[in-house]
C-alpha cells in the first residue's frame, strides 16, 4: 500500500472508531427525553446504556480471535454494517424493548470496530511507524467519549432534530468508512484450517456479562451485599473458571492463555484496565458535576469538558509522533501514568465553588496523561507478540480497558451516590428538616427547578461527592504507574504484521515444519503449531496472492 492508500485507510478506520465510541456516549444527555417519550421505567433507563456496553465489552475478544482466522477487511466492514442496522432500528424505535434490542446490535458492531481497528492498523503499518497514527486513534477515542454527551445534548435541544438523531447521526459516517475501506484497504487472505471454540466463546461471553450486569446494577437496583450480588458475581466467576479450563485445552482458543506468559502483555493489560477507570470516570462524572454542582446546561457541560479533550488530543498526537521518530516509548508511558495520577489527585480537591480556570488545569493534566497512555499501551503489546496472536492480543488490551471503564463507572457511581445521600442527610439534620434530601430523590436532580436554599445544599453535596470519587480513583492510577514502570522497553519492529506473519511461518518451515501451499490443509505431522498457512507468493515478498 502506498502512503496515500495508508492515509485513506486510516481515515476510514478513524471514522469507524469514532462512530463506535459515539454509540455509547451520545445518548447520555438524551436519555431523560428518550425514556419520557417512550414511557420507559427507571430500569429501562439503565438498560438502554448497559445493553450496548455489555454487548461491546463481551464481544471484543471474539472479534479479535476472528481477526486471527478470517479476512480482516470483511470483518471490519461487517462490524460497520451491524452498527448501521442497530442505529437505524434504534432511531425508528417506538417502544423501549425495541430500543434495548437495537442497542445490543449496536454494541456487537462497536465491539468489532474497537478490536479490529488496531488489528488492521498493525497489518499495514510497522510498529515503528504506528505511533504517529496511534496518537490520532487515541485522540479520537477520548474525544468521542467526552464529546458524545455534548453532541447528544445539542441534538436534543434542537427542535427540528430531536433525540432520534442521536442514533441517525453516525450512519452517514459508517457508510463513508465502508466506502473508504472498500476502495483502499488491501490485505492478503491467509487461508488456514479453522476450528472455532464455540464453548469457550459462550463461557467467556456469559461470564463477562454476568460480572458486568452485577457491577452495573449493584448499589442501584440492589445492594452490593445481597443474594443478587452473590448469584451474579459467583456465577460469573464460575463461568470464567470453566472458560479458563476450556481455553487451556482448545485447539483454537478465543483467548490463547499462553500470551499471558508474556510479561509485556500481562502488564499492558493490567494498565489498560486501570486507565479505563480514569478515562470513563473523568468523562462521565465531570459532566454530571458541571450540570448539578455548577448548574450548567447539557450543551454547556460538554463545552466545559474541552480542556480534557484538548489535553488528550494534543498529548496523544505529539507522543505518537515522538515514538515514531525516536523509537523510544517507555518514557511517555511513565509520564502519562504520572500525570494521570496527579490529575486525579488534584480533582479530588474540587468543590462546587472551585473556579473553572483551576478545573480546566486539572482536567488538562488528566487528559494529557490518558492521551499518552491509552494507544501506546496497545502499540507496546502488539510489538511484543507473534503476528499470529496479534488479533487476540489487541482485543485483549481493548477488552480490559472497556472492562475497567464499565466497572469503574459503576463502582465510582456507587461511591458518589452514597456520599451524596450522606451529605444531604447531614445537611437536613443540621438545618432542622430542610428538604434537600427529598428534593434530590433517588435520581439526579434538576437543580434549576429547586428552591435557592435546597439548590445550594444539593450543589454542595455533589461537589463534595465528586471530589470523593476522584480520591477513590487516584490509587488505581498509581497502580497503573507501577505496572508501567515494570514494562521492559524493547525496540519497535520495522515490519508490519502481514510481513511478520510470512517471516515467522517461513522460519518455522525452514526449521523442519515444511512449506505450506496456498489454501492447503497441512498433512498430518507437518502442521505448524499456532501458525497459519501462508501463501508462498506472500512469503517470497511477491504482491501476488493478495485479494481485496
Coordinates of C-alpha atoms in Angstrom, one line a residue:
X1 CA 0.0 0.0 0.0
X2 CA 1.2 3.5 -0.9
X3 CA 1.4 6.2 1.7
X4 CA -1.8 7.8 0.2
X5 CA -3.6 4.5 0.5
X6 CA -2.5 4.1 4.1
X7 CA -3.8 7.6 4.9
X8 CA -7.1 6.8 3.2
X9 CA -7.4 3.5 5.1
X10 CA -6.6 5.3 8.4
X11 CA -9.3 7.8 7.6
X12 CA -11.8 5.0 7.2
X13 CA -10.8 3.4 10.4
X14 CA -10.8 6.7 12.3
X15 CA -14.4 7.3 11.2
X16 CA -15.4 3.8 12.1
X17 CA -13.8 4.0 15.6
X18 CA -15.5 7.4 16.2
X19 CA -19.0 6.1 15.5
X20 CA -18.3 3.0 17.6
X21 CA -17.4 5.1 20.7
X22 CA -20.1 7.7 19.9
X23 CA -22.7 5.0 20.1
X24 CA -22.1 4.5 23.8
X25 CA -21.8 8.1 24.8
X26 CA -24.1 10.2 22.7
X27 CA -27.3 9.1 24.4
X28 CA -26.3 10.0 28.0
X29 CA -27.7 13.5 27.9
X30 CA -30.6 12.5 25.7
X31 CA -31.9 9.6 27.9
X32 CA -34.3 11.5 30.0
X33 CA -36.1 12.8 26.9
X34 CA -36.0 9.3 25.2
X35 CA -37.4 7.4 28.2
X36 CA -40.1 10.0 28.8
X37 CA -41.3 9.9 25.2
X38 CA -41.3 6.0 25.1
X39 CA -42.8 5.7 28.5
X40 CA -39.9 3.7 29.9
X41 CA -39.2 2.9 33.6
X42 CA -36.1 3.7 35.6
X43 CA -34.9 0.1 35.0
X44 CA -35.2 0.6 31.2
X45 CA -33.3 3.8 31.5
X46 CA -30.4 1.9 32.9
X47 CA -30.6 -0.9 30.3
X48 CA -30.5 1.5 27.3
X49 CA -26.9 2.3 28.3
X50 CA -25.9 -1.1 29.9
X51 CA -27.1 -3.2 26.9
X52 CA -24.8 -1.5 24.5
X53 CA -21.8 -1.5 26.9
X54 CA -22.3 -5.2 27.8
X55 CA -22.5 -6.3 24.1
X56 CA -19.4 -4.2 23.2
X57 CA -17.2 -5.4 26.0
X58 CA -18.2 -9.1 25.9
X59 CA -17.7 -9.4 22.1
X60 CA -14.3 -7.7 21.8
X61 CA -12.3 -10.9 22.5
X62 CA -14.4 -12.8 20.0
X63 CA -13.8 -10.3 17.2
X64 CA -10.1 -10.3 18.0
X65 CA -9.9 -14.1 17.6
X66 CA -11.9 -13.9 14.3
X67 CA -9.3 -11.5 13.0
X68 CA -6.7 -14.1 13.5
X69 CA -8.7 -16.6 11.5
X70 CA -10.6 -14.7 8.8
X71 CA -10.3 -11.7 6.4
X72 CA -9.8 -8.6 8.5
X73 CA -11.3 -6.3 5.9
X74 CA -14.5 -8.3 5.6
X75 CA -14.8 -8.4 9.4
X76 CA -14.4 -4.6 10.0
X77 CA -17.0 -3.9 7.2
X78 CA -19.4 -6.4 8.9
X79 CA -18.9 -4.5 12.2
X80 CA -19.9 -1.3 10.4
X81 CA -23.0 -2.9 8.9
X82 CA -24.1 -4.2 12.3
X83 CA -23.6 -0.7 13.7
X84 CA -25.7 0.8 10.9
X85 CA -28.5 -1.7 11.3
X86 CA -28.6 -1.2 15.1
X87 CA -28.6 2.6 14.7
X88 CA -31.5 2.6 12.2
X89 CA -33.6 0.3 14.4
X90 CA -32.8 2.5 17.4
X91 CA -33.7 5.7 15.6
X92 CA -37.1 4.3 14.5
X93 CA -37.9 2.6 17.8
X94 CA -41.5 3.0 19.0
X95 CA -41.1 1.2 22.3
X96 CA -38.3 0.7 24.8
X97 CA -37.9 -3.1 24.2
X98 CA -37.0 -2.5 20.5
X99 CA -34.6 0.3 21.6
X100 CA -32.8 -2.0 24.0
X101 CA -32.5 -4.8 21.4
X102 CA -31.1 -2.3 18.9
X103 CA -28.6 -1.2 21.4
X104 CA -27.3 -4.8 21.7
X105 CA -26.8 -4.9 17.9
X106 CA -25.0 -1.6 18.1
X107 CA -22.8 -2.9 20.8
X108 CA -21.8 -6.0 18.9
X109 CA -20.8 -3.8 15.9
X110 CA -19.0 -1.4 18.2
X111 CA -17.1 -4.2 19.8
X112 CA -15.8 -5.3 16.4
X113 CA -14.7 -1.8 15.5
X114 CA -13.0 -1.3 18.8
X115 CA -11.0 -4.6 18.4
X116 CA -10.4 -4.7 14.6
X117 CA -9.3 -1.1 14.1
X118 CA -6.0 -1.7 15.9
X119 CA -5.5 -5.1 14.2
X120 CA -5.9 -3.7 10.7
X121 CA -3.6 -0.9 11.5
X122 CA -0.9 -3.3 12.6
X123 CA -1.4 -5.3 9.5
X124 CA -0.5 -2.4 7.2
X125 CA 1.9 -0.3 9.3
X126 CA 5.1 -1.4 11.2
X127 CA 5.2 -0.7 14.9
X128 CA 8.0 1.8 14.5
X129 CA 5.7 3.9 12.3
X130 CA 2.5 3.0 14.0
X131 CA 3.0 5.6 16.8
X132 CA 2.2 8.6 14.7
X133 CA -1.2 7.0 13.7
X134 CA -1.9 5.5 17.1
X135 CA -1.8 9.0 18.5
X136 CA -4.7 10.0 16.2
X137 CA -6.7 7.0 17.3
X138 CA -6.2 7.7 21.0
X139 CA -7.4 11.3 20.4
X140 CA -10.4 10.1 18.5
X141 CA -11.3 7.5 21.3
X142 CA -11.0 10.1 24.1
X143 CA -12.7 12.8 22.0
X144 CA -15.7 10.6 21.1
X145 CA -16.0 9.5 24.8
X146 CA -16.1 13.0 26.1
X147 CA -17.8 14.9 23.2
X148 CA -20.6 12.3 22.8
X149 CA -22.7 13.9 25.6
X150 CA -22.2 17.3 24.1
X151 CA -23.4 16.2 20.7
X152 CA -26.3 14.4 22.2
X153 CA -27.3 17.5 24.3
X154 CA -27.2 19.7 21.2
X155 CA -29.3 17.3 19.1
X156 CA -31.9 17.0 21.9
X157 CA -32.0 20.8 22.4
X158 CA -32.5 21.4 18.6
X159 CA -36.3 21.2 17.9
X160 CA -36.1 20.2 14.3
X161 CA -33.7 17.3 15.1
X162 CA -34.6 15.6 18.4
X163 CA -33.3 12.5 20.2
X164 CA -33.7 10.1 17.2
X165 CA -30.8 11.8 15.5
X166 CA -28.6 10.7 18.4
X167 CA -28.7 7.3 16.5
X168 CA -29.0 8.5 12.9
X169 CA -26.0 10.8 13.1
X170 CA -23.5 8.0 13.0
X171 CA -25.0 6.2 9.9
X172 CA -23.5 8.5 7.2
X173 CA -20.1 8.3 8.8
X174 CA -20.3 4.5 8.9
X175 CA -21.3 4.3 5.3
X176 CA -18.3 6.6 4.4
X177 CA -16.0 4.3 6.4
X178 CA -17.2 1.3 4.5
X179 CA -16.6 3.0 1.1
X180 CA -13.1 4.2 2.1
X181 CA -12.1 0.8 3.3
X182 CA -13.5 -1.0 0.2
X183 CA -11.6 1.3 -2.0
X184 CA -8.2 1.5 -0.2
X185 CA -7.7 -1.5 2.2
X186 CA -5.8 -4.3 0.5
X187 CA -4.9 -7.2 2.8
X188 CA -3.9 -10.7 2.0
X189 CA -6.3 -13.5 2.7
X190 CA -4.4 -16.1 4.7
X191 CA -6.2 -19.4 4.3
X192 CA -5.9 -21.9 7.1
X193 CA -7.7 -24.8 8.7
X194 CA -10.2 -23.2 11.2
X195 CA -11.6 -24.7 14.3
X196 CA -13.8 -22.3 16.3
X197 CA -14.0 -22.7 20.1
X198 CA -17.8 -22.2 20.4
X199 CA -17.9 -23.5 24.1
X200 CA -15.1 -21.2 25.1
X201 CA -16.7 -18.2 23.4
X202 CA -20.0 -18.9 25.1
X203 CA -18.5 -19.3 28.6
X204 CA -16.4 -16.1 28.2
X205 CA -19.3 -14.1 27.0
X206 CA -21.7 -15.4 29.7
X207 CA -19.1 -15.0 32.5
X208 CA -18.2 -11.4 31.5
X209 CA -21.8 -10.5 31.0
X210 CA -22.7 -11.7 34.5
X211 CA -20.0 -9.7 36.1
X212 CA -20.8 -6.6 34.1
X213 CA -24.5 -6.8 34.9
X214 CA -23.5 -7.2 38.6
X215 CA -21.3 -4.1 38.7
X216 CA -23.8 -2.1 36.5
X217 CA -26.8 -2.7 38.8
X218 CA -25.3 -3.3 42.2
X219 CA -25.7 -0.3 44.5
X220 CA -28.6 0.9 42.3
X221 CA -31.1 -1.9 41.7
X222 CA -29.9 -4.0 44.7
X223 CA -27.3 -3.8 47.4
X224 CA -23.7 -4.8 46.9
X225 CA -24.1 -7.4 49.7
X226 CA -27.3 -9.2 48.6
X227 CA -28.3 -12.5 47.2
X228 CA -28.5 -10.9 43.7
X229 CA -24.9 -9.9 44.0
X230 CA -23.8 -13.3 45.2
X231 CA -25.6 -15.0 42.3
X232 CA -24.3 -12.8 39.6
X233 CA -20.7 -12.4 40.9
X234 CA -20.5 -16.1 41.9
X235 CA -22.0 -17.2 38.6
X236 CA -19.6 -15.0 36.7
X237 CA -16.6 -16.3 38.5
X238 CA -17.7 -20.0 38.0
X239 CA -18.3 -19.4 34.3
X240 CA -15.0 -17.7 33.7
X241 CA -13.3 -20.5 35.7
X242 CA -14.9 -23.0 33.3
X243 CA -13.8 -20.9 30.4
X244 CA -10.2 -21.0 31.6
X245 CA -10.3 -24.8 31.7
X246 CA -11.8 -25.0 28.2
X247 CA -9.4 -22.4 26.7
X248 CA -6.4 -24.3 28.2
X249 CA -7.4 -27.4 26.1
X250 CA -8.9 -25.9 23.0
X251 CA -7.0 -26.2 19.7
X252 CA -8.1 -22.7 18.7
X253 CA -8.9 -20.8 21.9
X254 CA -10.7 -17.5 21.8
X255 CA -8.1 -16.1 24.2
X256 CA -4.8 -18.1 24.0
X257 CA -3.7 -18.3 27.6
X258 CA 0.0 -18.6 26.5
X259 CA 0.0 -14.9 25.7
X260 CA -0.3 -14.1 29.4
X261 CA 3.2 -15.7 29.9
X262 CA 4.4 -12.6 28.0
X263 CA 5.3 -10.1 30.7
X264 CA 4.6 -7.1 28.5
X265 CA 1.1 -8.4 27.6
X266 CA 0.2 -9.0 31.2
X267 CA 1.4 -5.6 32.4
X268 CA -0.1 -3.6 29.5
X269 CA -3.4 -5.5 30.1
X270 CA -3.4 -4.5 33.8
X271 CA -2.5 -0.9 33.0
X272 CA -5.3 -0.7 30.4
X273 CA -7.8 -1.9 32.9
X274 CA -6.8 0.9 35.3
X275 CA -6.7 3.5 32.5
X276 CA -10.3 2.6 31.7
X277 CA -11.3 3.7 35.2
X278 CA -9.7 7.1 34.8
X279 CA -11.0 7.7 31.3
X280 CA -14.6 6.8 31.8
X281 CA -14.7 8.2 35.4
X282 CA -13.2 11.5 34.2
X283 CA -15.7 12.0 31.4
X284 CA -19.0 10.6 32.9
X285 CA -18.8 12.2 36.3
X286 CA -17.2 15.5 35.3
X287 CA -20.2 16.1 33.0
X288 CA -22.6 15.4 35.9
X289 CA -20.6 17.7 38.2
X290 CA -20.9 20.6 35.7
X291 CA -24.6 20.1 35.4
X292 CA -25.6 19.5 39.0
X293 CA -22.9 21.2 41.2
X294 CA -22.3 24.1 38.8
X295 CA -25.7 24.4 37.3
X296 CA -24.6 24.2 33.6
X297 CA -26.9 23.1 30.8
X298 CA -26.1 19.8 28.9
X299 CA -24.6 21.7 26.0
X300 CA -22.5 24.0 28.3
X301 CA -21.3 20.9 30.3
X302 CA -20.0 19.4 27.1
X303 CA -18.1 22.6 26.2
X304 CA -16.7 22.7 29.7
X305 CA -15.1 19.3 29.1
X306 CA -12.9 20.7 26.3
X307 CA -9.7 21.0 28.4
X308 CA -9.9 17.2 29.0
X309 CA -10.5 16.6 25.3
X310 CA -7.8 19.0 24.0
X311 CA -5.3 17.8 26.5
X312 CA -5.8 14.2 25.4
X313 CA -5.8 15.2 21.7
X314 CA -2.5 17.1 22.0
X315 CA -0.6 14.6 24.1
X316 CA -1.8 11.5 22.1
X317 CA -0.8 13.1 18.8
X318 CA 2.5 14.5 20.0
X319 CA 3.6 11.4 21.9
X320 CA 2.7 9.2 18.9
X321 CA 4.9 11.3 16.6
X322 CA 7.8 11.3 19.1
X323 CA 7.5 7.5 19.5
X324 CA 7.7 7.0 15.7
X325 CA 10.6 9.5 15.4
X326 CA 12.8 8.1 18.2
X327 CA 11.6 4.5 18.6
X328 CA 11.5 5.1 22.4
X329 CA 8.2 4.7 24.1
X330 CA 8.5 3.9 27.8
X331 CA 9.3 7.5 28.9
X332 CA 5.9 8.5 27.5
X333 CA 4.0 5.7 29.3
X334 CA 5.6 6.6 32.6
X335 CA 5.0 10.3 32.1
X336 CA 1.4 9.7 31.1
X337 CA 0.7 7.5 34.1
X338 CA 2.3 10.0 36.5
X339 CA 0.3 12.9 35.0
X340 CA -2.9 10.9 35.2
X341 CA -2.3 10.2 38.9
X342 CA -1.6 13.9 39.6
X343 CA -4.6 15.0 37.7
X344 CA -7.0 12.7 39.6
X345 CA -5.4 13.7 42.9
X346 CA -5.9 17.4 42.1
X347 CA -9.5 16.7 41.0
X348 CA -10.1 15.1 44.5
X349 CA -9.8 18.7 45.9
X350 CA -12.6 20.3 43.9
X351 CA -15.9 21.6 45.2
X352 CA -19.0 23.4 43.9
X353 CA -17.1 26.7 44.4
X354 CA -13.9 25.8 42.6
X355 CA -13.1 28.2 39.8
X356 CA -13.4 26.9 36.2
X357 CA -9.8 28.0 35.5
X358 CA -8.5 25.7 38.1
X359 CA -10.8 22.9 37.0
X360 CA -9.5 23.4 33.4
X361 CA -5.9 22.9 34.6
X362 CA -6.8 19.7 36.5
X363 CA -8.8 18.3 33.6
X364 CA -6.0 19.1 31.1
X365 CA -3.5 17.2 33.2
X366 CA -5.8 14.2 33.4
X367 CA -6.4 14.4 29.6
X368 CA -2.7 14.7 28.8
X369 CA -1.9 11.6 31.0
X370 CA -4.7 9.5 29.5
X371 CA -3.7 10.5 25.9
X372 CA -0.1 9.5 26.4
X373 CA -1.0 6.1 27.8
X374 CA -4.0 4.7 26.1
X375 CA -3.0 3.9 22.5
X376 CA 0.7 3.4 23.3
X377 CA -0.2 0.5 25.6
X378 CA -1.8 -1.2 22.6
X379 CA 1.3 -0.5 20.5
X380 CA 3.6 -1.9 23.1
X381 CA 1.6 -5.1 23.4
X382 CA 1.4 -5.6 19.6
X383 CA 5.1 -5.1 19.3
X384 CA 5.9 -8.0 21.6
X385 CA 3.8 -10.9 20.4
X386 CA 3.9 -13.2 17.3
X387 CA 1.9 -11.9 14.4
X388 CA -0.4 -15.0 14.6
X389 CA -1.6 -13.7 18.0
X390 CA -1.9 -10.1 17.1
X391 CA -5.8 -10.1 16.9
X392 CA -6.2 -11.8 20.3
X393 CA -3.6 -9.6 22.0
X394 CA -5.1 -6.4 20.6
X395 CA -8.6 -7.3 21.6
X396 CA -7.5 -8.4 25.0
X397 CA -6.0 -5.0 25.8
X398 CA -9.1 -3.2 24.5
X399 CA -11.4 -5.6 26.3
X400 CA -9.7 -4.9 29.7
X401 CA -9.8 -1.2 29.0
X402 CA -13.6 -1.4 28.4
X403 CA -14.0 -3.7 31.4
X404 CA -12.2 -1.2 33.6
X405 CA -14.4 1.6 32.3
X406 CA -17.6 -0.3 33.0
X407 CA -16.6 -1.5 36.5
X408 CA -15.0 1.8 37.4
X409 CA -18.1 3.8 36.3
X410 CA -20.4 1.5 38.3
X411 CA -18.3 1.4 41.5
X412 CA -17.4 5.1 41.4
X413 CA -21.0 5.9 40.7
X414 CA -22.0 3.9 43.8
X415 CA -19.4 5.9 45.9
X416 CA -20.8 9.2 44.5
X417 CA -24.4 8.2 45.3
X418 CA -23.6 7.1 48.8
X419 CA -21.7 10.3 49.6
X420 CA -24.5 12.5 48.1
X421 CA -27.0 10.8 50.3
X422 CA -25.0 11.1 53.4
X423 CA -24.2 14.8 52.7
X424 CA -27.8 15.7 52.1
X425 CA -28.9 13.7 55.2
X426 CA -26.3 15.6 57.4
X427 CA -27.4 18.9 55.9
X428 CA -31.1 18.1 56.5
X429 CA -30.3 17.3 60.2
X430 CA -28.2 20.4 60.6
X431 CA -30.9 22.6 59.1
X432 CA -33.7 21.1 61.2
X433 CA -35.6 19.2 58.5
X434 CA -34.7 21.1 55.3
X435 CA -35.9 19.2 52.2
X436 CA -32.7 18.9 50.3
X437 CA -32.7 15.1 50.5
X438 CA -36.3 14.8 49.5
X439 CA -35.8 17.2 46.6
X440 CA -32.9 15.2 45.3
X441 CA -34.9 12.0 45.5
X442 CA -33.3 8.8 44.2
X443 CA -32.2 10.2 40.8
X444 CA -30.1 13.1 39.5
X445 CA -32.0 16.3 40.5
X446 CA -32.7 19.2 38.1
X447 CA -31.1 22.0 40.1
X448 CA -32.7 24.7 38.1
X449 CA -36.1 23.6 39.4
X450 CA -35.1 23.6 43.1
X451 CA -35.6 26.5 45.6
X452 CA -32.5 28.5 46.3
X453 CA -31.8 27.1 49.8
X454 CA -32.3 23.5 48.6
X455 CA -30.3 24.1 45.5
X456 CA -27.2 25.2 47.5
X457 CA -27.4 22.0 49.6
X458 CA -27.6 19.8 46.5
X459 CA -24.8 21.6 44.7
X460 CA -22.5 21.3 47.7
X461 CA -23.3 17.6 48.2
X462 CA -22.4 16.8 44.6
X463 CA -19.3 18.9 44.8
X464 CA -18.1 17.0 47.9
X465 CA -19.1 13.6 46.5
X466 CA -17.4 14.2 43.1
X467 CA -14.1 15.1 44.9
X468 CA -14.5 11.9 47.0
X469 CA -15.0 9.9 43.8
X470 CA -11.7 11.1 42.3
X471 CA -9.9 10.4 45.6
X472 CA -11.0 6.8 45.3
X473 CA -9.9 6.7 41.6
X474 CA -6.4 8.0 42.4
X475 CA -5.0 4.7 43.8
X476 CA -6.0 3.0 40.6
X477 CA -3.9 5.5 38.6
X478 CA -1.0 4.9 40.9
X479 CA -1.2 1.1 40.3
X480 CA -1.2 1.8 36.6
X481 CA 2.0 3.8 37.1
X482 CA 3.6 0.9 39.0
X483 CA 2.6 -1.5 36.2
X484 CA 4.1 0.7 33.5
X485 CA 7.4 1.0 35.4
X486 CA 7.8 -2.8 35.2
X487 CA 7.3 -3.0 31.5
X488 CA 10.7 -3.7 29.7
X489 CA 11.4 -1.3 26.8
X490 CA 12.1 -3.2 23.6
X491 CA 12.9 -1.8 20.2
X492 CA 9.9 -1.3 17.9
X493 CA 9.7 -3.7 14.9
X494 CA 10.1 -2.2 11.5
X495 CA 7.8 -4.7 9.6
X496 CA 4.0 -4.8 9.7
X497 CA 2.1 -7.9 11.0
X498 CA 1.5 -9.2 7.5
X499 CA 5.2 -9.3 6.8
X500 CA 6.0 -10.7 10.2
X501 CA 3.4 -13.5 9.7
X502 CA 5.2 -14.5 6.5
X503 CA 8.6 -14.3 8.2
X504 CA 7.6 -16.3 11.2
X505 CA 5.9 -19.0 9.0
X506 CA 9.0 -19.2 6.7
X507 CA 11.3 -19.5 9.7
X508 CA 9.2 -22.3 11.2
X509 CA 9.1 -24.1 7.8
X510 CA 12.8 -23.8 7.5
X511 CA 13.4 -25.4 10.9
X512 CA 11.7 -28.6 9.8
X513 CA 8.0 -27.8 9.5
X514 CA 7.9 -27.9 5.7
X515 CA 6.5 -25.3 3.4
X516 CA 2.7 -24.9 3.2
X517 CA 1.0 -24.1 0.0
X518 CA -1.8 -21.5 -0.5
X519 CA -5.0 -22.6 1.0
X520 CA -3.8 -26.2 1.6
X521 CA -4.5 -28.3 4.6
X522 CA -1.3 -29.4 6.3
X523 CA -0.5 -33.1 6.2
X524 CA -0.6 -34.9 9.5
X525 CA 2.5 -34.3 11.4
X526 CA 3.6 -31.3 9.4
X527 CA 1.2 -28.6 10.8
X528 CA 2.9 -25.6 12.4
X529 CA 1.7 -25.1 15.9
X530 CA -0.3 -21.9 16.2
X531 CA 0.9 -20.7 12.8
X532 CA -1.4 -20.0 9.8
X533 CA -0.6 -21.3 6.4
X534 CA 1.0 -18.5 4.3
X535 CA 0.8 -18.2 0.6
X536 CA 4.1 -19.0 -1.0
X537 CA 3.9 -15.8 -3.0
X538 CA 3.5 -13.7 0.1
X539 CA 6.3 -15.5 1.9
X540 CA 8.5 -14.7 -1.0
X541 CA 7.6 -11.0 -0.8
X542 CA 5.6 -11.0 -4.0
X543 CA 2.5 -8.9 -4.5
X544 CA 0.6 -12.0 -5.9
X545 CA -1.8 -14.0 -3.7
X546 CA -3.4 -10.9 -2.2
X547 CA -7.1 -10.0 -2.5
X548 CA -9.3 -7.2 -1.7

